[in-house]
Short mmCIF file of C-alpha atoms in Angstrom, two decimals:
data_model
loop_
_atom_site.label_atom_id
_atom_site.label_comp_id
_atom_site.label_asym_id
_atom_site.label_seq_id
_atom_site.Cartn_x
_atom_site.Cartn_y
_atom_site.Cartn_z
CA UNK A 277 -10.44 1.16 3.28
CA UNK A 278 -8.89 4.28 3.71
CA UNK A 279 -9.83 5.97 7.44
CA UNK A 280 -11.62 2.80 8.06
CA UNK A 281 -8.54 -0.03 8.10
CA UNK A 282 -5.66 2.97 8.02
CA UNK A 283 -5.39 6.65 7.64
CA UNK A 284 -2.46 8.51 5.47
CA UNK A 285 -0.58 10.83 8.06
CA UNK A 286 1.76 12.08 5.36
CA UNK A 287 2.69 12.22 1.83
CA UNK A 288 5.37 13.73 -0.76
CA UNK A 289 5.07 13.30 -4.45
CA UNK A 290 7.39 14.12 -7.03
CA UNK A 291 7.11 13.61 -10.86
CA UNK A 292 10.06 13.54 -13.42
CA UNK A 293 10.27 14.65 -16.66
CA UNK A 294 9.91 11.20 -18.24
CA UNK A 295 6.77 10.94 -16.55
CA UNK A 296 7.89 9.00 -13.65
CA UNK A 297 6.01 9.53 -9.99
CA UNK A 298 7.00 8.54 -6.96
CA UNK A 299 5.47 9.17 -3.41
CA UNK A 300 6.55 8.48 0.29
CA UNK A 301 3.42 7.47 2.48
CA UNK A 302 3.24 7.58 6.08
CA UNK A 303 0.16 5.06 7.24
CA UNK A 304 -1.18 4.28 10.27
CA UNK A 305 -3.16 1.21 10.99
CA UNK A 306 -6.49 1.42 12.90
CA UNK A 307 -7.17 -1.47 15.18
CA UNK A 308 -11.20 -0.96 15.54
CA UNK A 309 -11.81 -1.99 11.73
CA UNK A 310 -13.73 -5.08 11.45
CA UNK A 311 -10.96 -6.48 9.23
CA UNK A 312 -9.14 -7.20 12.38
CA UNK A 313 -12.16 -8.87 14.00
CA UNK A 314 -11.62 -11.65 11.63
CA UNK A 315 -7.99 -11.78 10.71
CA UNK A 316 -7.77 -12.87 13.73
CA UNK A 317 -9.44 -12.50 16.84
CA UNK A 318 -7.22 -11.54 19.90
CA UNK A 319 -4.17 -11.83 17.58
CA UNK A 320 -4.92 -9.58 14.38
CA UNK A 321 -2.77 -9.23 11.49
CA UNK A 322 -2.98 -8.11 8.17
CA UNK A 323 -4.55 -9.47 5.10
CA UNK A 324 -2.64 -9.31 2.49
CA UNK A 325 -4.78 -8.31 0.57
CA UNK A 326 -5.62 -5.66 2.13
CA UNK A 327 -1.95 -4.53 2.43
CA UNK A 328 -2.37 -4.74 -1.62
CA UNK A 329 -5.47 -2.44 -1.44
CA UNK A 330 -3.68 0.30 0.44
CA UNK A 331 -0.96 0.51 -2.01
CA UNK A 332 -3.39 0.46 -4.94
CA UNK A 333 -5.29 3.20 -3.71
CA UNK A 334 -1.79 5.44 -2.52
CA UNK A 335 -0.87 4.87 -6.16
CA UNK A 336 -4.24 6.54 -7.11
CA UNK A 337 -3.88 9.65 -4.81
CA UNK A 338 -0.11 10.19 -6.57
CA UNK A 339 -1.83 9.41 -9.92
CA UNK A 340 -4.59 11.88 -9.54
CA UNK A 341 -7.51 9.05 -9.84
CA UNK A 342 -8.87 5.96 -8.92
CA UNK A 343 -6.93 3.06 -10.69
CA UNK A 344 -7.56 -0.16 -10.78
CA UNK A 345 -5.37 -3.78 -10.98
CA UNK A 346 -4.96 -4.79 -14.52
CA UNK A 347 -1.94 -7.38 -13.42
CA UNK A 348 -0.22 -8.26 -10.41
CA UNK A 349 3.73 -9.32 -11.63
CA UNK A 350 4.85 -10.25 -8.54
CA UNK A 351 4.12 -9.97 -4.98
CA UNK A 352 5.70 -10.80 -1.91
CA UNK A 353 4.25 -10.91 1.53
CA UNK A 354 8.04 -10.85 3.60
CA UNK A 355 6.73 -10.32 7.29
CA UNK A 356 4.00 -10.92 9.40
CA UNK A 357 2.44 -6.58 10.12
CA UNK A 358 0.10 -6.57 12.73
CA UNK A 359 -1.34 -3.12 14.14
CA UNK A 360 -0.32 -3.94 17.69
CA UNK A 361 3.33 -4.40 16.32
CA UNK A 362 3.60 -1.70 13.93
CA UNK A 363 0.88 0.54 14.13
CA UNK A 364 2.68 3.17 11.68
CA UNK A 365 4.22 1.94 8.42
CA UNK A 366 5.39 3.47 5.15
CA UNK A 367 4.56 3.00 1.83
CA UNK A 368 6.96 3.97 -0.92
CA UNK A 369 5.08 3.94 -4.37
CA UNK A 370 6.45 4.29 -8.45
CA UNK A 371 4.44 4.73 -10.98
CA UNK A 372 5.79 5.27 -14.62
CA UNK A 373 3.13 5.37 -17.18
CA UNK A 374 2.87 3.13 -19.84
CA UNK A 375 -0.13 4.00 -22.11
CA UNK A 376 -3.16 6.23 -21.89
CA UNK A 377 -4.61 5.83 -18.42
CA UNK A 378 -1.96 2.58 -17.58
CA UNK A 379 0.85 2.66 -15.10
CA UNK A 380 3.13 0.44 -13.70
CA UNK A 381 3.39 0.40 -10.49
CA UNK A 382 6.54 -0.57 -7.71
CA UNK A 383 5.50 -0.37 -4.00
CA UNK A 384 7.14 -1.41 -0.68
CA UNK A 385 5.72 -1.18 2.74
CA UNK A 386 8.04 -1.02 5.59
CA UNK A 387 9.23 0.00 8.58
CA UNK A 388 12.24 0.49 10.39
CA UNK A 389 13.16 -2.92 10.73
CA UNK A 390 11.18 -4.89 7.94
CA UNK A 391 9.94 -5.04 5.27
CA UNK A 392 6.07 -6.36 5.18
CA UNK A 393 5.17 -6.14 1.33
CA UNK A 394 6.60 -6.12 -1.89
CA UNK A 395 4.43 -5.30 -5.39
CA UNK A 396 4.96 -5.15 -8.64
CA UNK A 397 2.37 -5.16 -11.37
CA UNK A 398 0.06 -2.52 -13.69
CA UNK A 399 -2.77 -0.54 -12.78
CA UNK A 400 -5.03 1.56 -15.05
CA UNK A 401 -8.25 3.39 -15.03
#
């Protein structure tokens, strides 16, 4: 999905001593990708699940590798992000591991003046 239904313009990481990372990601959302074409024609927005695919794979460029979902806790879908409305978004991402290879994971994406999606859950390799 990356470069395809968004591209990362920036990123910061920063790791504690406990383990503990957290990045800042600056995304943009492309309007050509066919995801679009079908979420909905002349009036696109986006999937939800897709929004959870962009965070999962953030949380793998601050991890280092690909991770997948072991368990969604919780997430919340708060406002309606379209890529005519809010082309560029941000993505704040924890990660604190848990076990070899297993994370959880916190991530918001946002804008200035809402809030579009919530996550909590676990990822691993």
């Amino acid at each position: 999905m990356e470069n395809n239904y968004y591209r990362v313009l920036s990123e910061s990481a920063q790791a504690s001593p406990s383990g503990e990372v957290t990045g800042a990601f600056r995304v943009a959302l492309l309007p050509d990708c066919d995801v679009y074409r079908g979420h909905f024609p002349g009036r696109p927005v986006c999937p939800g699940v897709c929004q959870v695919e962009m965070a999962r794979q953030c949380a793998g460029r601050l991890a280092g590798q690909s991770l997948l979902i072991r368990r969604v806790a919780s997430c919340r879908f708060l406002t309606v992000a379209t890529p005519d409305a809010c082309p560029c978004l941000d993505m704040d991402i924890s990660l604190q591991p848990v076990g070899e290879g297993v994370w959880t994971v916190r991530a918001r994406l946002y804008d200035d003046s809402h809030t579009y999606m919530e996550l909590k859950g676990e990822l691993g390799v």
